[in-house]
């Protein structure tokens, strides 16, 4: 008789449904998952010709009891906040005499402890895209365990960003770098707006959104990665189209558009990786006006110099609540540094207290989600998908909050609402 051995259980993170892979863990540990509704356990197929698997479950430290059978080497188990779940698996099949057999049980999986997502006093949503299933989803900012909308995404396209292009509503801008096709989605209902589709260069990248002409509707700013040309896109004649351009700073990457000095005009932040500088163009008027730069430019400020070429501007935001927009840097080793500004001029630089795993976490954007003074930093772990909120202080200490495990294949594309 062939004995079917399923292997031993260990843990690895993926989906909102969280995945536990069978490998070898001599002593089960506890995995804490935030805001999940389902746990998916998966394991390597048993040797021989198994007909299925018998799964036993322990719920809230109770005894292992037969839970279900499955023909695939995986199972999904519904959970709720407060649950603790672990499983054991035995392969089933027939021996050479045709007798039905149940193989030995695997070792115990890591225990999964489910906790509720924290709640925040805000409205709006996280917009996520599933990289493996071409689906988009909105999760509530107030309680990220709640999916408030979901729909098909745009195949072979990436989300360049979001902007309130019309009617004060968020729109999602998609770009196909093979065809240049640009698609626009309604950000709340995740539905395409076919009349707004357009075409642009293959080399476009999103910079950000801003109301450059102060007409109440935002424009979306893009820069070509080959020529450096900066274009401004918005709704014109009922279509999403290129409505203007911005003078460029030679050899520089436009990394942010915001009103840094609070004079009502949108300013331009330029990063030159070769010169290792960061410069702010404080504007006296709309940079798309077409006038010579000398007439539009109020002042150019050197915000930072001697910055390592591989340091990137990850976001901007008012992190100390003083009314001035600051600059957030990321370094390849995972360091997070804030250059605090006052009316566009640097006043101090602070390195935030590091934590294990920071190198695997990307900055999504900055937002005010806790209701306290200053903006927080939203980050997502590239390995597990876990969304974090970092609340920095001017001393460099950080309060870190786990928000939700949406799944490793779900990447946050933006924040709307």
Short mmCIF file of C-alpha atoms in Angstrom, two decimals:
data_model
loop_
_atom_site.label_atom_id
_atom_site.label_comp_id
_atom_site.label_asym_id
_atom_site.label_seq_id
_atom_site.Cartn_x
_atom_site.Cartn_y
_atom_site.Cartn_z
CA UNK A 1 0.00 0.00 0.00
CA UNK A 2 1.23 3.52 -0.78
CA UNK A 3 0.99 5.82 2.22
CA UNK A 4 0.06 9.37 1.18
CA UNK A 5 1.98 11.95 3.16
CA UNK A 6 0.91 15.58 2.79
CA UNK A 7 4.01 17.14 4.31
CA UNK A 8 4.16 19.54 7.24
CA UNK A 9 2.57 22.92 7.79
CA UNK A 10 4.11 26.37 7.96
CA UNK A 11 2.94 29.87 7.17
CA UNK A 12 3.23 32.41 4.34
CA UNK A 13 1.15 35.48 3.62
CA UNK A 14 -0.84 36.25 0.51
CA UNK A 15 -4.54 37.02 -0.19
CA UNK A 16 -7.27 38.62 1.96
CA UNK A 17 -7.94 35.16 2.48
CA UNK A 18 -4.54 34.48 3.98
CA UNK A 19 -2.52 31.48 2.79
CA UNK A 20 -0.79 28.90 4.95
CA UNK A 21 1.63 26.74 2.99
CA UNK A 22 2.64 23.29 4.07
CA UNK A 23 6.35 23.09 4.69
CA UNK A 24 8.00 22.20 7.97
CA UNK A 25 7.41 23.87 11.30
CA UNK A 26 8.39 21.79 14.26
CA UNK A 27 6.58 24.13 16.64
CA UNK A 28 3.55 26.05 15.45
CA UNK A 29 3.77 29.82 15.88
CA UNK A 30 0.95 32.36 15.90
CA UNK A 31 0.21 34.59 12.92
CA UNK A 32 -1.79 37.74 13.69
CA UNK A 33 -3.95 38.80 10.76
CA UNK A 34 -5.84 42.08 10.60
CA UNK A 35 -9.30 42.53 9.13
CA UNK A 36 -9.49 39.24 7.21
CA UNK A 37 -12.75 37.38 6.59
CA UNK A 38 -11.29 34.14 5.27
CA UNK A 39 -8.12 32.14 5.82
CA UNK A 40 -6.94 29.92 2.99
CA UNK A 41 -4.67 27.03 3.96
CA UNK A 42 -2.64 25.49 1.13
CA UNK A 43 -0.12 22.68 1.03
CA UNK A 44 2.07 20.73 -1.38
CA UNK A 45 0.21 17.83 -3.06
CA UNK A 46 0.74 14.44 -1.44
CA UNK A 47 2.82 11.80 -3.20
CA UNK A 48 1.07 8.90 -4.93
CA UNK A 49 -2.43 9.38 -6.30
CA UNK A 50 -4.49 11.02 -3.53
CA UNK A 51 -8.21 11.37 -4.05
CA UNK A 52 -8.42 14.22 -1.58
CA UNK A 53 -7.51 15.53 1.83
CA UNK A 54 -9.18 15.32 5.23
CA UNK A 55 -8.87 18.59 7.15
CA UNK A 56 -9.18 18.85 10.93
CA UNK A 57 -9.60 22.26 12.52
CA UNK A 58 -8.95 23.70 15.95
CA UNK A 59 -11.04 26.79 16.68
CA UNK A 60 -10.17 29.06 19.60
CA UNK A 61 -7.71 26.55 21.11
CA UNK A 62 -10.29 23.77 21.08
CA UNK A 63 -9.65 20.15 20.18
CA UNK A 64 -8.97 19.22 16.56
CA UNK A 65 -12.16 18.02 14.92
CA UNK A 66 -12.90 16.89 11.39
CA UNK A 67 -13.83 20.05 9.50
CA UNK A 68 -14.10 19.21 5.78
CA UNK A 69 -12.67 17.26 2.88
CA UNK A 70 -11.22 18.79 -0.27
CA UNK A 71 -9.91 17.35 -3.53
CA UNK A 72 -7.47 20.24 -3.96
CA UNK A 73 -4.45 20.83 -1.68
CA UNK A 74 -6.07 23.90 -0.14
CA UNK A 75 -9.11 25.00 1.82
CA UNK A 76 -10.74 28.30 2.75
CA UNK A 77 -12.08 28.73 6.26
CA UNK A 78 -14.35 31.67 7.20
CA UNK A 79 -13.17 33.62 10.24
CA UNK A 80 -14.15 36.65 12.29
CA UNK A 81 -12.33 38.99 14.64
CA UNK A 82 -11.33 37.14 17.80
CA UNK A 83 -11.00 33.72 16.15
CA UNK A 84 -7.90 31.56 16.50
CA UNK A 85 -7.61 28.81 13.90
CA UNK A 86 -5.12 26.08 13.03
CA UNK A 87 -5.43 22.88 11.00
CA UNK A 88 -3.99 19.43 10.40
CA UNK A 89 -4.27 17.59 7.11
CA UNK A 90 -4.30 13.93 6.10
CA UNK A 91 -4.28 12.69 2.51
CA UNK A 92 -6.85 10.12 1.40
CA UNK A 93 -6.74 7.54 -1.38
CA UNK A 94 -6.95 3.87 -2.35
CA UNK A 95 -4.20 1.32 -1.93
CA UNK A 96 -3.23 -1.28 -4.52
CA UNK A 97 -6.00 -3.59 -3.26
CA UNK A 98 -8.63 -0.88 -3.78
CA UNK A 99 -9.06 -0.24 -0.07
CA UNK A 100 -9.76 3.36 0.95
CA UNK A 101 -7.03 4.68 3.23
CA UNK A 102 -6.39 7.84 5.27
CA UNK A 103 -2.73 8.77 5.61
CA UNK A 104 -1.08 10.18 8.72
CA UNK A 105 -1.90 13.71 9.80
CA UNK A 106 0.51 16.51 9.11
CA UNK A 107 2.01 18.52 11.91
CA UNK A 108 -0.04 21.46 13.13
CA UNK A 109 -0.13 24.61 11.08
CA UNK A 110 0.78 27.96 12.56
CA UNK A 111 -2.13 29.30 14.54
CA UNK A 112 -3.95 32.23 12.91
CA UNK A 113 -5.24 34.85 15.32
CA UNK A 114 -7.68 37.27 13.69
CA UNK A 115 -8.00 40.84 14.95
CA UNK A 116 -10.34 43.59 13.78
CA UNK A 117 -9.15 46.43 11.58
CA UNK A 118 -8.78 49.71 13.48
CA UNK A 119 -11.38 52.36 12.78
CA UNK A 120 -10.57 55.94 11.80
CA UNK A 121 -12.70 59.13 11.91
CA UNK A 122 -12.57 59.71 8.15
CA UNK A 123 -14.48 59.09 4.96
CA UNK A 124 -13.03 57.82 1.70
CA UNK A 125 -11.51 54.60 0.47
CA UNK A 126 -8.37 52.69 -0.35
CA UNK A 127 -8.31 51.75 -4.05
CA UNK A 128 -6.53 48.45 -4.67
CA UNK A 129 -5.74 46.49 -7.80
CA UNK A 130 -5.33 42.72 -7.93
CA UNK A 131 -2.20 42.05 -9.96
CA UNK A 132 -3.15 38.45 -10.74
CA UNK A 133 -6.85 38.80 -11.48
CA UNK A 134 -7.21 42.26 -13.10
CA UNK A 135 -9.76 43.39 -10.53
CA UNK A 136 -10.06 46.70 -8.67
CA UNK A 137 -11.53 47.11 -5.23
CA UNK A 138 -12.34 49.92 -2.82
CA UNK A 139 -11.97 49.38 0.92
CA UNK A 140 -13.32 51.84 3.46
CA UNK A 141 -10.77 54.23 5.00
CA UNK A 142 -12.84 54.21 8.18
CA UNK A 143 -12.73 50.39 8.42
CA UNK A 144 -10.50 48.73 5.85
CA UNK A 145 -11.98 45.28 6.47
CA UNK A 146 -15.05 46.49 4.53
CA UNK A 147 -15.02 46.19 0.74
CA UNK A 148 -17.35 48.92 -0.52
CA UNK A 149 -16.95 48.41 -4.29
CA UNK A 150 -15.32 45.96 -6.65
CA UNK A 151 -15.16 45.51 -10.41
CA UNK A 152 -13.03 44.48 -13.37
CA UNK A 153 -9.90 46.52 -14.02
CA UNK A 154 -8.10 47.30 -17.26
CA UNK A 155 -6.00 44.39 -18.50
CA UNK A 156 -2.35 45.11 -19.35
CA UNK A 157 -2.58 48.61 -17.89
CA UNK A 158 -1.32 50.28 -14.72
CA UNK A 159 -2.94 52.91 -12.55
CA UNK A 160 -1.06 56.18 -13.06
CA UNK A 161 -2.95 58.02 -10.36
CA UNK A 162 -6.24 59.60 -9.32
CA UNK A 163 -7.67 63.08 -9.77
CA UNK A 164 -10.93 64.96 -9.30
CA UNK A 165 -11.23 65.76 -12.99
CA UNK A 166 -14.92 66.67 -12.99
CA UNK A 167 -17.97 67.01 -10.74
CA UNK A 168 -15.77 66.92 -7.63
CA UNK A 169 -15.50 63.14 -7.95
CA UNK A 170 -12.39 60.97 -8.05
CA UNK A 171 -11.42 59.46 -11.36
CA UNK A 172 -8.77 56.74 -11.84
CA UNK A 173 -6.30 57.18 -14.71
CA UNK A 174 -5.07 53.94 -16.34
CA UNK A 175 -2.23 53.78 -18.88
CA UNK A 176 -1.13 51.00 -21.21
CA UNK A 177 2.60 51.45 -21.84
CA UNK A 178 2.46 49.19 -24.93
CA UNK A 179 -0.33 50.98 -26.81
CA UNK A 180 -0.44 54.38 -25.06
CA UNK A 181 -4.16 53.93 -24.37
CA UNK A 182 -5.47 55.93 -21.40
CA UNK A 183 -8.69 54.80 -19.71
CA UNK A 184 -10.63 56.72 -17.09
CA UNK A 185 -12.71 55.07 -14.34
CA UNK A 186 -15.14 56.54 -11.86
CA UNK A 187 -13.24 56.25 -8.58
CA UNK A 188 -16.25 55.51 -6.39
CA UNK A 189 -18.14 52.94 -8.44
CA UNK A 190 -15.05 51.56 -10.26
CA UNK A 191 -16.84 51.80 -13.60
CA UNK A 192 -15.20 52.86 -16.88
CA UNK A 193 -16.12 56.19 -18.47
CA UNK A 194 -15.64 55.28 -22.17
CA UNK A 195 -16.18 58.81 -23.44
CA UNK A 196 -13.06 59.98 -21.61
CA UNK A 197 -10.64 57.41 -23.03
CA UNK A 198 -7.61 58.86 -24.81
CA UNK A 199 -4.12 58.05 -26.11
CA UNK A 200 -0.73 59.35 -25.01
CA UNK A 201 2.96 58.55 -25.31
CA UNK A 202 4.17 55.10 -24.31
CA UNK A 203 6.69 56.59 -21.87
CA UNK A 204 4.33 58.56 -19.64
CA UNK A 205 4.50 58.40 -15.87
CA UNK A 206 2.13 60.04 -13.41
CA UNK A 207 3.36 62.94 -11.28
CA UNK A 208 0.18 63.94 -9.46
CA UNK A 209 -2.99 65.98 -9.56
CA UNK A 210 -3.61 69.66 -8.86
CA UNK A 211 -6.04 72.42 -9.76
CA UNK A 212 -3.54 74.48 -11.74
CA UNK A 213 -6.00 77.01 -13.19
CA UNK A 214 -8.14 77.18 -10.03
CA UNK A 215 -11.39 76.42 -11.85
CA UNK A 216 -12.52 73.83 -9.26
CA UNK A 217 -11.44 70.80 -11.32
CA UNK A 218 -8.08 69.11 -10.98
CA UNK A 219 -5.67 68.42 -13.79
CA UNK A 220 -3.38 65.40 -13.94
CA UNK A 221 0.31 66.01 -14.57
CA UNK A 222 2.49 63.50 -16.45
CA UNK A 223 6.13 63.43 -17.44
CA UNK A 224 7.77 61.48 -20.25
CA UNK A 225 10.57 59.22 -19.06
CA UNK A 226 12.48 59.57 -22.35
CA UNK A 227 12.39 63.30 -23.14
CA UNK A 228 11.46 64.71 -19.73
CA UNK A 229 8.60 66.73 -21.27
CA UNK A 230 5.84 67.51 -18.76
CA UNK A 231 2.24 67.53 -19.97
CA UNK A 232 -0.97 68.54 -18.24
CA UNK A 233 -4.16 66.56 -18.87
CA UNK A 234 -7.73 67.39 -18.05
CA UNK A 235 -11.31 67.38 -19.30
CA UNK A 236 -11.72 69.52 -22.41
CA UNK A 237 -14.62 69.26 -24.82
CA UNK A 238 -15.96 66.27 -22.90
CA UNK A 239 -12.73 64.28 -23.34
CA UNK A 240 -9.63 63.60 -21.30
CA UNK A 241 -6.86 65.21 -23.30
CA UNK A 242 -3.52 67.00 -23.18
CA UNK A 243 -4.46 70.60 -22.40
CA UNK A 244 -1.05 72.14 -21.81
CA UNK A 245 2.59 71.76 -20.86
CA UNK A 246 4.91 72.85 -18.06
CA UNK A 247 8.44 74.17 -18.61
CA UNK A 248 10.95 71.53 -17.58
CA UNK A 249 14.11 71.64 -15.51
CA UNK A 250 16.82 70.01 -17.62
CA UNK A 251 17.86 66.57 -16.41
CA UNK A 252 15.34 66.61 -13.57
CA UNK A 253 12.36 64.54 -12.56
CA UNK A 254 9.23 66.39 -11.49
CA UNK A 255 8.40 64.67 -8.20
CA UNK A 256 5.58 66.78 -6.75
CA UNK A 257 3.08 69.51 -7.58
CA UNK A 258 1.64 71.35 -4.59
CA UNK A 259 1.21 74.79 -3.06
CA UNK A 260 4.33 74.73 -0.87
CA UNK A 261 4.24 78.41 0.15
CA UNK A 262 0.46 78.76 0.56
CA UNK A 263 0.11 81.62 -1.92
CA UNK A 264 -2.63 79.91 -3.90
CA UNK A 265 -0.36 78.87 -6.77
CA UNK A 266 0.84 75.35 -7.47
CA UNK A 267 4.61 74.97 -7.14
CA UNK A 268 6.94 72.43 -8.78
CA UNK A 269 9.42 70.17 -6.97
CA UNK A 270 12.33 68.87 -9.08
CA UNK A 271 14.71 66.03 -8.25
CA UNK A 272 18.06 65.78 -10.06
CA UNK A 273 19.61 62.43 -9.16
CA UNK A 274 22.83 63.20 -11.02
CA UNK A 275 23.41 66.57 -9.35
CA UNK A 276 22.04 65.09 -6.09
CA UNK A 277 19.75 68.08 -5.56
CA UNK A 278 16.12 68.86 -4.82
CA UNK A 279 14.82 72.24 -6.00
CA UNK A 280 11.48 73.95 -5.54
CA UNK A 281 10.10 76.31 -8.16
CA UNK A 282 7.76 78.68 -6.37
CA UNK A 283 5.36 79.93 -9.01
CA UNK A 284 3.63 83.30 -9.23
CA UNK A 285 1.03 82.00 -11.72
CA UNK A 286 -0.32 78.91 -13.48
CA UNK A 287 2.73 77.13 -14.96
CA UNK A 288 0.69 76.21 -18.03
CA UNK A 289 0.05 79.86 -18.96
CA UNK A 290 2.60 79.70 -21.78
CA UNK A 291 4.53 82.73 -20.63
CA UNK A 292 8.32 82.69 -20.36
CA UNK A 293 9.53 80.90 -17.26
CA UNK A 294 11.16 84.10 -15.98
CA UNK A 295 7.71 85.71 -15.76
CA UNK A 296 6.01 82.72 -14.13
CA UNK A 297 8.73 81.84 -11.63
CA UNK A 298 8.62 83.67 -8.31
CA UNK A 299 11.67 82.01 -6.74
CA UNK A 300 13.81 78.87 -7.03
CA UNK A 301 14.83 77.32 -3.69
CA UNK A 302 17.46 74.64 -3.16
CA UNK A 303 15.63 72.36 -0.73
CA UNK A 304 18.39 69.74 -0.45
CA UNK A 305 21.84 69.07 -1.82
CA UNK A 306 24.37 66.22 -1.66
CA UNK A 307 21.45 63.78 -1.55
CA UNK A 308 22.51 60.25 -2.60
CA UNK A 309 21.41 59.53 -6.15
CA UNK A 310 19.39 56.50 -5.11
CA UNK A 311 17.32 58.42 -2.55
CA UNK A 312 13.80 59.02 -3.82
CA UNK A 313 11.06 61.48 -2.92
CA UNK A 314 8.32 59.07 -1.86
CA UNK A 315 5.63 61.58 -0.92
CA UNK A 316 4.92 65.08 0.34
CA UNK A 317 2.65 66.13 3.19
CA UNK A 318 2.29 68.36 6.22
CA UNK A 319 3.69 65.92 8.78
CA UNK A 320 4.01 68.33 11.72
CA UNK A 321 0.73 70.17 11.20
CA UNK A 322 2.30 73.63 10.79
CA UNK A 323 0.52 74.34 7.50
CA UNK A 324 3.59 73.82 5.29
CA UNK A 325 4.11 70.88 2.97
CA UNK A 326 7.14 68.71 3.83
CA UNK A 327 9.15 66.15 1.86
CA UNK A 328 9.37 62.41 2.58
CA UNK A 329 12.48 60.52 1.40
CA UNK A 330 13.11 56.80 1.01
CA UNK A 331 16.50 55.13 0.85
CA UNK A 332 17.28 51.66 -0.56
CA UNK A 333 18.13 50.37 2.93
CA UNK A 334 14.59 51.18 4.05
CA UNK A 335 15.31 54.47 5.85
CA UNK A 336 12.51 57.01 5.96
CA UNK A 337 13.57 60.66 6.30
CA UNK A 338 11.46 63.82 6.47
CA UNK A 339 12.74 67.21 5.36
CA UNK A 340 10.50 69.68 7.17
CA UNK A 341 9.82 72.88 5.25
CA UNK A 342 8.49 76.32 6.06
CA UNK A 343 7.06 78.14 3.04
CA UNK A 344 9.16 75.88 0.84
CA UNK A 345 12.48 76.35 2.68
CA UNK A 346 14.10 73.48 4.60
CA UNK A 347 14.21 74.00 8.38
CA UNK A 348 15.31 70.55 9.65
CA UNK A 349 15.72 66.93 8.62
CA UNK A 350 14.64 63.98 10.75
CA UNK A 351 15.24 60.26 10.25
CA UNK A 352 12.29 58.22 11.49
CA UNK A 353 12.86 55.35 13.88
CA UNK A 354 13.27 52.22 11.77
CA UNK A 355 11.47 48.89 12.18
CA UNK A 356 12.20 45.42 10.89
CA UNK A 357 10.76 44.96 7.41
CA UNK A 358 10.78 48.66 6.45
CA UNK A 359 12.85 47.89 3.34
CA UNK A 360 9.96 45.74 2.06
CA UNK A 361 7.35 48.45 2.56
CA UNK A 362 6.53 51.03 -0.07
CA UNK A 363 5.02 54.42 0.60
CA UNK A 364 1.52 54.77 -0.85
CA UNK A 365 0.91 58.43 -0.05
CA UNK A 366 0.35 60.84 2.82
CA UNK A 367 -3.04 61.51 4.38
CA UNK A 368 -4.75 62.72 7.54
CA UNK A 369 -6.45 59.60 8.81
CA UNK A 370 -6.16 59.72 12.62
CA UNK A 371 -7.60 63.19 13.16
CA UNK A 372 -4.49 64.38 15.03
CA UNK A 373 -2.31 67.31 13.97
CA UNK A 374 -0.24 66.57 10.90
CA UNK A 375 -0.55 63.97 8.17
CA UNK A 376 0.31 60.30 8.46
CA UNK A 377 2.17 58.04 6.03
CA UNK A 378 0.40 55.10 4.40
CA UNK A 379 2.64 52.16 3.52
CA UNK A 380 2.12 48.64 2.18
CA UNK A 381 4.28 45.57 2.72
CA UNK A 382 5.31 44.18 -0.68
CA UNK A 383 5.59 40.62 0.70
CA UNK A 384 2.41 40.25 2.76
CA UNK A 385 0.22 43.06 1.42
CA UNK A 386 -0.33 44.42 4.95
CA UNK A 387 -1.24 48.13 4.93
CA UNK A 388 0.33 50.25 7.66
CA UNK A 389 -0.20 53.77 8.98
CA UNK A 390 2.90 55.55 10.28
CA UNK A 391 2.32 58.62 12.45
CA UNK A 392 5.65 60.47 12.67
CA UNK A 393 6.73 62.94 15.32
CA UNK A 394 9.21 65.78 14.87
CA UNK A 395 11.64 63.86 17.10
CA UNK A 396 11.69 60.89 14.71
CA UNK A 397 9.67 58.49 16.84
CA UNK A 398 6.84 56.73 15.01
CA UNK A 399 3.50 55.23 15.99
CA UNK A 400 2.79 52.31 13.68
CA UNK A 401 -0.70 50.89 13.13
CA UNK A 402 -1.60 47.74 11.21
CA UNK A 403 -4.65 48.48 9.05
CA UNK A 404 -5.61 45.37 7.09
CA UNK A 405 -4.21 42.31 5.28
CA UNK A 406 -5.85 42.66 1.83
CA UNK A 407 -3.54 40.04 0.31
CA UNK A 408 -0.13 40.18 -1.35
CA UNK A 409 -1.63 40.37 -4.84
CA UNK A 410 -3.69 43.43 -3.90
CA UNK A 411 -1.63 46.59 -4.35
CA UNK A 412 -2.95 49.96 -3.19
CA UNK A 413 -3.15 52.26 -6.21
CA UNK A 414 -4.39 55.35 -4.43
CA UNK A 415 -6.64 56.88 -1.81
CA UNK A 416 -9.93 58.50 -2.79
CA UNK A 417 -12.99 60.07 -1.35
#
